[in-house]
Structures are given as structure tokens and as C-alpha cells.
Amino acid sequence: VDGAYDDFSDGIDDGWGHEFGDWVVLNGEYTATGEPGPPMSSILGRSFDDLVFDGDLRITKKGAAQLGIRVQDLSSTGVSNVGNGILLVIFPGGGSIYWHVIVDGVGEPQNVRPLGMRVSVEHPLHVRLEVVGDTYNAYVNGKLKNTLVDSTYHSGKLVVGVNLGYPTPTTWDNIQVKNLESRPSD
């Protein structure tokens, strides 16, 4: 098992790519600055197959954040800048958590589920994503909130995203990604 960890206490580690937006560390947390929109940043510039992602998300009740999984490419015309890949959206503003399967920049929301929790910028959410084979499980604060089963992509980059234009910046912190060992097929 290998992976990456960043708590942003010493700035931005070298592995982060800056594909969209100007990403900075503010008060030990990773965020984007600039014009409103969904800027994103890829992790380690490498691909992951099966993985476990853990991260702390500081977000307002009107905010939105994204996790791109098995992303093949980013595109300014894609859904939240993802051209091809799977996207998890955490949207307290709409009280929901949902997925997009994006192919050639297009992908409608799927499996829209209620977030079902109070959100406050003072209390970061802990987000965990487990991806094994074709199954994507999203947990928030230790509770399974949404599952997607999809075979479109088998590996790709992991991307974090935030939406700008809300009163308090949305930030990520304490990000850990574990690339799981390949498992034999049944």
C-alpha cells in the first residue's frame, strides 16, 4: 500500500498540480483563490486504482466541494472542470451529496442523496471515500452517505475542488490517500 499525506502545516507539498485556479495554504488549510467557479487541483500527478481518501473539509452551509476520482483529464468545459472521470459533489447549499460520471465533459447528477447533517464552517466535515473495483462509497463524519457502482473508469488521478464566491473559503486539510494493492478478480 502506498499513497500520500498532507496536513498543509508547512505549505503545499510538491505533489500537488495546479490545473485550475490559484491554490494557496491559508491558516494551514488548502484552498483556491480567484474568480468564482470550481477550480481544482490534482494530487501527486499520478494515477490511482483502488483507493481510500480521507480529508477534512471546512465548508459553509451554502458552499460546495468536489472530489474527482479516476480522472483522466481536466477541461474548462467539463463538469466542475473534469473532462473525463467520476465526480463526487458535497453540496450543503442544496443539502445533498451526489455523483457525476463524466464522459467527454458531460455527466448529469446521479444518486442524489440528502447530506442529512448540519454544516458549519467552525466544524469541518471528515470525508472518506473508498473505491474498490466498480464501487465508490462516500462517507461523511463516519456515516455512509452515498454509493455509486460504475465501470466506466478503472484508474486515474484524484482531484480536490472547491467553489468560490461564498463568504468563507471552502478548504481541505489533513488529506491522506492510500493506493490499495491490486486485488485478484473473482
Short mmCIF file of C-alpha atoms in Angstrom, two decimals:
data_model
loop_
_atom_site.label_atom_id
_atom_site.label_comp_id
_atom_site.label_asym_id
_atom_site.label_seq_id
_atom_site.Cartn_x
_atom_site.Cartn_y
_atom_site.Cartn_z
CA VAL A 1 0.00 0.00 0.00
CA ASP A 2 1.35 3.42 -0.90
CA GLY A 3 -0.11 6.89 -1.06
CA ALA A 4 0.22 10.45 0.13
CA TYR A 5 -0.46 12.62 3.16
CA ASP A 6 -0.54 16.41 3.53
CA ASP A 7 -1.63 18.47 6.52
CA PHE A 8 -0.50 21.72 4.82
CA SER A 9 1.24 22.87 8.01
CA ASP A 10 4.39 23.64 6.03
CA GLY A 11 2.72 24.94 2.85
CA ILE A 12 1.87 22.98 -0.28
CA ASP A 13 3.78 19.74 -0.86
CA ASP A 14 5.44 19.31 -4.25
CA GLY A 15 2.99 16.68 -5.46
CA TRP A 16 0.02 18.99 -5.98
CA GLY A 17 -0.72 20.17 -9.52
CA HIS A 18 -2.39 23.49 -10.15
CA GLU A 19 -4.55 22.87 -13.20
CA PHE A 20 -7.36 25.34 -12.44
CA GLY A 21 -7.37 28.29 -10.03
CA ASP A 22 -4.68 29.71 -7.80
CA TRP A 23 -4.27 27.30 -4.90
CA VAL A 24 -2.80 28.51 -1.61
CA VAL A 25 -2.46 27.48 2.01
CA LEU A 26 -4.46 29.72 4.38
CA ASN A 27 -4.12 29.05 8.11
CA GLY A 28 -2.76 25.57 7.41
CA GLU A 29 -5.60 24.59 5.04
CA TYR A 30 -5.60 24.18 1.24
CA THR A 31 -7.95 26.35 -0.84
CA ALA A 32 -8.26 28.18 -4.13
CA THR A 33 -8.40 31.92 -4.69
CA GLY A 34 -9.64 33.95 -7.62
CA GLU A 35 -12.86 34.36 -9.53
CA PRO A 36 -15.99 32.35 -8.62
CA GLY A 37 -16.06 28.93 -10.23
CA PRO A 38 -14.91 25.40 -9.43
CA PRO A 39 -11.10 25.41 -9.59
CA MET A 40 -9.49 22.04 -9.00
CA SER A 41 -6.07 20.61 -8.20
CA SER A 42 -4.77 17.10 -8.84
CA ILE A 43 -2.87 15.06 -6.29
CA LEU A 44 0.64 13.79 -6.98
CA GLY A 45 0.26 13.92 -10.75
CA ARG A 46 -0.10 10.15 -10.74
CA SER A 47 -2.88 7.63 -11.19
CA PHE A 48 -4.69 5.64 -8.53
CA ASP A 49 -6.69 2.45 -8.99
CA ASP A 50 -8.46 1.22 -5.86
CA LEU A 51 -8.01 3.80 -3.10
CA VAL A 52 -9.07 5.20 0.23
CA PHE A 53 -9.21 9.00 0.56
CA ASP A 54 -9.57 10.79 3.90
CA GLY A 55 -9.74 14.56 4.28
CA ASP A 56 -11.19 17.32 6.40
CA LEU A 57 -13.48 19.75 4.59
CA ARG A 58 -14.25 23.17 6.05
CA ILE A 59 -17.31 24.44 4.25
CA THR A 60 -20.16 26.89 4.78
CA LYS A 61 -23.79 25.79 4.69
CA LYS A 62 -24.04 27.48 1.28
CA GLY A 63 -20.77 26.07 -0.09
CA ALA A 64 -19.89 23.22 -2.42
CA ALA A 65 -16.86 21.00 -2.84
CA GLN A 66 -15.86 18.21 -5.18
CA LEU A 67 -13.70 15.10 -5.27
CA GLY A 68 -12.72 13.85 -8.70
CA ILE A 69 -11.87 10.15 -8.78
CA ARG A 70 -10.15 8.23 -11.55
CA VAL A 71 -9.97 11.48 -13.51
CA GLN A 72 -8.49 11.09 -16.99
CA ASP A 73 -8.22 14.78 -17.80
CA LEU A 74 -9.37 18.22 -16.73
CA SER A 75 -11.21 20.56 -19.08
CA SER A 76 -12.54 24.08 -18.64
CA THR A 77 -15.71 22.93 -20.43
CA GLY A 78 -16.22 19.81 -18.29
CA VAL A 79 -18.42 19.35 -15.23
CA SER A 80 -16.55 21.20 -12.43
CA ASN A 81 -13.54 21.17 -14.79
CA VAL A 82 -13.47 17.36 -15.11
CA GLY A 83 -13.33 16.27 -18.74
CA ASN A 84 -13.46 12.52 -18.10
CA GLY A 85 -13.79 10.84 -14.69
CA ILE A 86 -16.03 10.32 -11.68
CA LEU A 87 -17.02 13.33 -9.56
CA LEU A 88 -18.41 13.36 -6.02
CA VAL A 89 -20.16 16.61 -5.09
CA ILE A 90 -20.74 17.62 -1.48
CA PHE A 91 -23.30 20.43 -1.63
CA PRO A 92 -24.56 21.71 1.73
CA GLY A 93 -26.22 24.60 -0.14
CA GLY A 94 -28.60 22.06 -1.66
CA GLY A 95 -28.46 19.70 1.32
CA SER A 96 -27.16 16.92 -0.91
CA ILE A 97 -24.30 14.63 -1.88
CA TYR A 98 -24.19 13.09 -5.36
CA TRP A 99 -22.08 11.76 -8.22
CA HIS A 100 -21.38 12.59 -11.86
CA VAL A 101 -19.99 10.04 -14.32
CA ILE A 102 -18.36 12.40 -16.80
CA VAL A 103 -17.56 11.37 -20.37
CA ASP A 104 -16.28 14.00 -22.82
CA GLY A 105 -17.21 16.81 -20.41
CA VAL A 106 -20.84 15.70 -19.93
CA GLY A 107 -22.45 13.94 -16.97
CA GLU A 108 -25.73 14.57 -15.17
CA PRO A 109 -26.08 14.23 -11.36
CA GLN A 110 -26.66 10.63 -10.25
CA ASN A 111 -27.74 9.09 -6.94
CA VAL A 112 -28.64 12.44 -5.36
CA ARG A 113 -28.96 11.79 -1.63
CA PRO A 114 -29.60 14.09 1.34
CA LEU A 115 -26.47 15.16 3.18
CA GLY A 116 -28.55 14.96 6.36
CA MET A 117 -26.35 16.95 8.71
CA ARG A 118 -25.81 20.46 9.94
CA VAL A 119 -22.86 22.17 8.33
CA SER A 120 -20.83 24.93 9.96
CA VAL A 121 -17.51 26.47 9.00
CA GLU A 122 -16.47 26.08 12.65
CA HIS A 123 -16.80 22.27 12.44
CA PRO A 124 -15.04 20.66 9.46
CA LEU A 125 -16.59 17.58 7.89
CA HIS A 126 -14.48 14.45 7.68
CA VAL A 127 -14.84 13.00 4.18
CA ARG A 128 -13.82 9.41 3.43
CA LEU A 129 -14.01 7.83 0.01
CA GLU A 130 -13.43 4.14 -0.57
CA VAL A 131 -13.07 2.97 -4.17
CA VAL A 132 -12.68 -0.75 -4.83
CA GLY A 133 -13.33 -2.12 -8.29
CA ASP A 134 -16.52 -0.55 -9.64
CA THR A 135 -17.87 0.50 -6.21
CA TYR A 136 -17.46 4.04 -4.85
CA ASN A 137 -18.52 4.63 -1.22
CA ALA A 138 -18.66 8.16 0.21
CA TYR A 139 -18.71 8.71 3.98
CA VAL A 140 -19.17 11.99 5.84
CA ASN A 141 -18.34 12.10 9.55
CA GLY A 142 -18.16 8.31 9.65
CA LYS A 143 -21.57 7.67 8.06
CA LEU A 144 -22.05 6.13 4.62
CA LYS A 145 -23.84 8.85 2.65
CA ASN A 146 -23.75 7.63 -0.95
CA THR A 147 -22.65 4.73 -3.14
CA LEU A 148 -22.05 4.58 -6.88
CA VAL A 149 -21.44 1.42 -8.89
CA ASP A 150 -19.93 2.22 -12.28
CA SER A 151 -17.37 0.54 -14.55
CA THR A 152 -16.51 3.50 -16.82
CA TYR A 153 -13.04 4.18 -15.35
CA HIS A 154 -10.56 1.83 -13.67
CA SER A 155 -7.77 4.25 -12.75
CA GLY A 156 -6.93 7.94 -12.92
CA LYS A 157 -5.95 10.97 -10.90
CA LEU A 158 -7.61 12.14 -7.72
CA VAL A 159 -8.70 15.79 -7.71
CA VAL A 160 -9.98 18.08 -4.95
CA GLY A 161 -12.15 21.06 -5.80
CA VAL A 162 -13.84 23.99 -4.15
CA ASN A 163 -16.40 26.53 -5.31
CA LEU A 164 -15.52 30.18 -4.81
CA GLY A 165 -17.85 33.09 -4.23
CA TYR A 166 -19.11 32.13 -0.77
CA PRO A 167 -18.46 34.34 2.29
CA THR A 168 -15.86 31.99 3.79
CA PRO A 169 -13.42 29.99 1.66
CA THR A 170 -14.02 26.26 1.40
CA THR A 171 -10.82 24.46 2.41
CA TRP A 172 -9.32 20.96 2.52
CA ASP A 173 -6.91 19.72 5.21
CA ASN A 174 -5.33 16.52 6.55
CA ILE A 175 -5.61 14.76 3.19
CA GLN A 176 -4.48 11.16 3.10
CA VAL A 177 -4.72 8.89 0.07
CA LYS A 178 -3.92 5.19 0.20
CA ASN A 179 -3.49 3.34 -3.07
CA LEU A 180 -4.75 -0.17 -2.29
CA GLU A 181 -2.97 -3.26 -3.58
CA SER A 182 -4.47 -4.79 -6.68
CA ARG A 183 -6.92 -7.49 -5.79
CA PRO A 184 -7.35 -10.66 -7.83
CA SER A 185 -10.64 -10.86 -9.71
CA ASP A 186 -13.20 -13.38 -8.51
#
